[in-house]
Amino acid sequence: MTTLDAGIGRRRPRAAGRTTAAVPQAQPDEVADTLSARDGVSRVAVLLQTTASLLWLPQAGLLALAVGSIAAGSDASAAWLPALGILVLGVARAVMDGAGTRLAFRRARSHLSVLRNEAVAALAETSPLDVTRPSSGFAASTLAEQAEAVVPYVARFRPARSRAMIVPLAILACVLVFSWAAALVLLIAAPLIPIFMALVGWRAKQASEEQLAEMGSMNAFLMDRLRGLTTIRSFDAVDRTATQLRASAEDLRRRTMAVLRIAFLSSAVLELFAALGVAMVAVYVGFHLLGELNFGAWGGRLSLAEGLFILLLAPSFFEPLRDLSAVWHDRASGEAAFDALKKLAASGRKTLVASSAKGGRIGTGGALSLSVEKLVFHHAEGAAPVFHDFDLEVEPGERIALVAPSGEGKSTLLALIAGLVVPESGTIRIGGPLVDGANAADLRASIAWIGQDPHIFPGTIRSNVTMGRADVDPARVSAALEAVSLSELAARRGPAMIGEGGFGLSGGEALRLALARASATPQAGLVLADEPTAHLDRETAREITESLLRVSRGKTLVVATHDPVLAARMDRVITLNAPETAGARS
């Protein structure tokens, strides 16, 4: 929609499940499959880091060979060549590991941006009247805070998991070449670590999900209370609200500490098993070299170089598992963040490119006809119908007023026409094409919405008119501001910023700004206005009425209003609860 303002109506019509008339919603499983297919891990980064870890094998071999040669009586000069090899391999390890780490981090940040864009796009496609839409506090918490857990999960945990699957096997194979006993010790100690980590991980993931959910709930609670701070003060409920917020913060603290306790527990258990494994290998090699244990070596006895090589590899055998344990908490937090982003993405709807094939696009610039036939809609199951077999015909260029007491369906009818909610039955046509799930988004490009409480974004007056639309040229913006008598204000303020929610503007100026948005949209052939003069003094209401009539010149205008003066300026007045509109609720 051209100027889709926050707070479209005071009532929130029921959306049909998670689907609105704009576009059909993607199923959660479908969205999850799409996201899981792109895990964001750079295979090159994993390869570089894994290769850097494997380079320790030839380094350890050269070191053991040098020490064994010196112990056998060779001259110290015999160690120069192995030392040079160790230096070269060490430099290569550092370069490859650093490059892999940087590449993994950049890929993780890029993948997080993709996930955020998908979630934001899905939220943008969701009707603001959908009662199942995630709260703004939860969405902001998920996108800004929880989503950051994806970066360490993708950049650190997944490469560490790959190393833990490859490096220990390579070390085990090298140890097995010289001693089956030492390899058996490592083989017995190794499975205990991932088994215990898996057991701890299941609980860690659950704790992380609970902690993230509590964080989102707390943010939503705080945002809701900040918005209603005036009401809270009016009812002297500040202390009670502060107590609730304190209890929520305490609950979040306990859940966060539970996650950290599990993370430290997994690390401590890993260190215990790793230390026991290395100690058992060291004991075996030591007693074997002393002649106390005469088994376990393929050649009968291990040489000093062979024993030292095994001892050097034993700690490295557990190092990938130790690294995996260090980032095990990232796994729990990252998967919980992934799930939260998937839920946000699943709350939106997938736009169908087949809309143009169904004739959804209509000509731009001219007044549009409006046809409503046999419309049926309920706010909730079992409730009285808001509309039942309701019919309405509006000719191109006609201006009509919808008049009815509060709660009789004026705002709901505008939302149905705009395709923001789904009618239970009946048809709505704008300019000929049917408003349905496939083309409602395309049709909204030809509709301008003006609400009684338009949302003003931080920025200049001109940026609030263009709304980031590249097709609005400066000359059209100037003409739009002139049409709504905002030229002088725009010239006076210049590049000065408007605060969030229109701070610095009066109510009448904010409404004029919303009218300028509609005026600056040449393709808008239908203008929907919801109570544009409500809560305004008589003089300001008169000015807004004149501006609305100028903006809607050459367009079709449908106004929901209680204002008899505004209704009298229209070509036709439709009273929704009148006998001649028996389709409306009486």
PDB file of N, CA and C in Angstrom, residues 43 75 80 193 244 343 387 390 452 457 471 482 492 514 530:
ATOM      1  N   ARG A  43      32.705 -23.502   3.186  1.00  0.00           N
ATOM      2  CA  ARG A  43      33.490 -24.733   3.086  1.00  0.00           C
ATOM      3  C   ARG A  43      34.977 -24.429   2.975  1.00  0.00           C
ATOM      4  N   ASP A  75      74.924 -35.092  15.923  1.00  0.00           N
ATOM      5  CA  ASP A  75      75.333 -33.720  16.193  1.00  0.00           C
ATOM      6  C   ASP A  75      74.105 -32.809  16.202  1.00  0.00           C
ATOM      7  N   TRP A  80      68.877 -28.824  12.457  1.00  0.00           N
ATOM      8  CA  TRP A  80      68.565 -27.582  11.744  1.00  0.00           C
ATOM      9  C   TRP A  80      67.494 -27.783  10.671  1.00  0.00           C
ATOM     10  N   ILE A 193      33.480 -38.254  25.585  1.00  0.00           N
ATOM     11  CA  ILE A 193      33.333 -36.797  25.529  1.00  0.00           C
ATOM     12  C   ILE A 193      32.120 -36.387  24.701  1.00  0.00           C
ATOM     13  N   GLN A 244       6.389  -5.912  38.403  1.00  0.00           N
ATOM     14  CA  GLN A 244       6.302  -6.926  37.351  1.00  0.00           C
ATOM     15  C   GLN A 244       7.576  -6.956  36.513  1.00  0.00           C
ATOM     16  N   LYS A 343      10.792 -18.721  12.868  1.00  0.00           N
ATOM     17  CA  LYS A 343       9.408 -18.443  13.270  1.00  0.00           C
ATOM     18  C   LYS A 343       8.965 -17.075  12.768  1.00  0.00           C
ATOM     19  N   PHE A 387     -20.391  -8.056   8.513  1.00  0.00           N
ATOM     20  CA  PHE A 387     -21.032  -7.908   7.207  1.00  0.00           C
ATOM     21  C   PHE A 387     -21.642  -9.251   6.803  1.00  0.00           C
ATOM     22  N   PHE A 390     -23.078  -8.204   2.066  1.00  0.00           N
ATOM     23  CA  PHE A 390     -22.955  -6.758   1.892  1.00  0.00           C
ATOM     24  C   PHE A 390     -22.523  -6.447   0.454  1.00  0.00           C
ATOM     25  N   GLN A 452      -6.198   8.026  10.706  1.00  0.00           N
ATOM     26  CA  GLN A 452      -6.365   9.157  11.618  1.00  0.00           C
ATOM     27  C   GLN A 452      -5.144   9.358  12.502  1.00  0.00           C
ATOM     28  N   PHE A 457       8.008   8.784  10.619  1.00  0.00           N
ATOM     29  CA  PHE A 457       9.313   8.187  10.891  1.00  0.00           C
ATOM     30  C   PHE A 457      10.340   9.271  11.174  1.00  0.00           C
ATOM     31  N   ASP A 471      10.684   6.172  -7.136  1.00  0.00           N
ATOM     32  CA  ASP A 471       9.945   6.724  -8.272  1.00  0.00           C
ATOM     33  C   ASP A 471       9.307   8.078  -7.966  1.00  0.00           C
ATOM     34  N   GLU A 482       2.757  21.376  -1.453  1.00  0.00           N
ATOM     35  CA  GLU A 482       1.963  22.556  -1.755  1.00  0.00           C
ATOM     36  C   GLU A 482       0.474  22.244  -1.691  1.00  0.00           C
ATOM     37  N   ARG A 492      10.750  26.063   6.136  1.00  0.00           N
ATOM     38  CA  ARG A 492      11.228  26.587   7.412  1.00  0.00           C
ATOM     39  C   ARG A 492      12.082  25.558   8.158  1.00  0.00           C
ATOM     40  N   ALA A 514       0.643  12.822   5.884  1.00  0.00           N
ATOM     41  CA  ALA A 514       0.090  11.588   5.325  1.00  0.00           C
ATOM     42  C   ALA A 514      -0.624  11.853   4.006  1.00  0.00           C
ATOM     43  N   ASP A 530      -9.376   6.770   6.768  1.00  0.00           N
ATOM     44  CA  ASP A 530     -10.036   6.286   7.977  1.00  0.00           C
ATOM     45  C   ASP A 530     -10.044   7.389   9.025  1.00  0.00           C
TER      46      ASP A 530
END
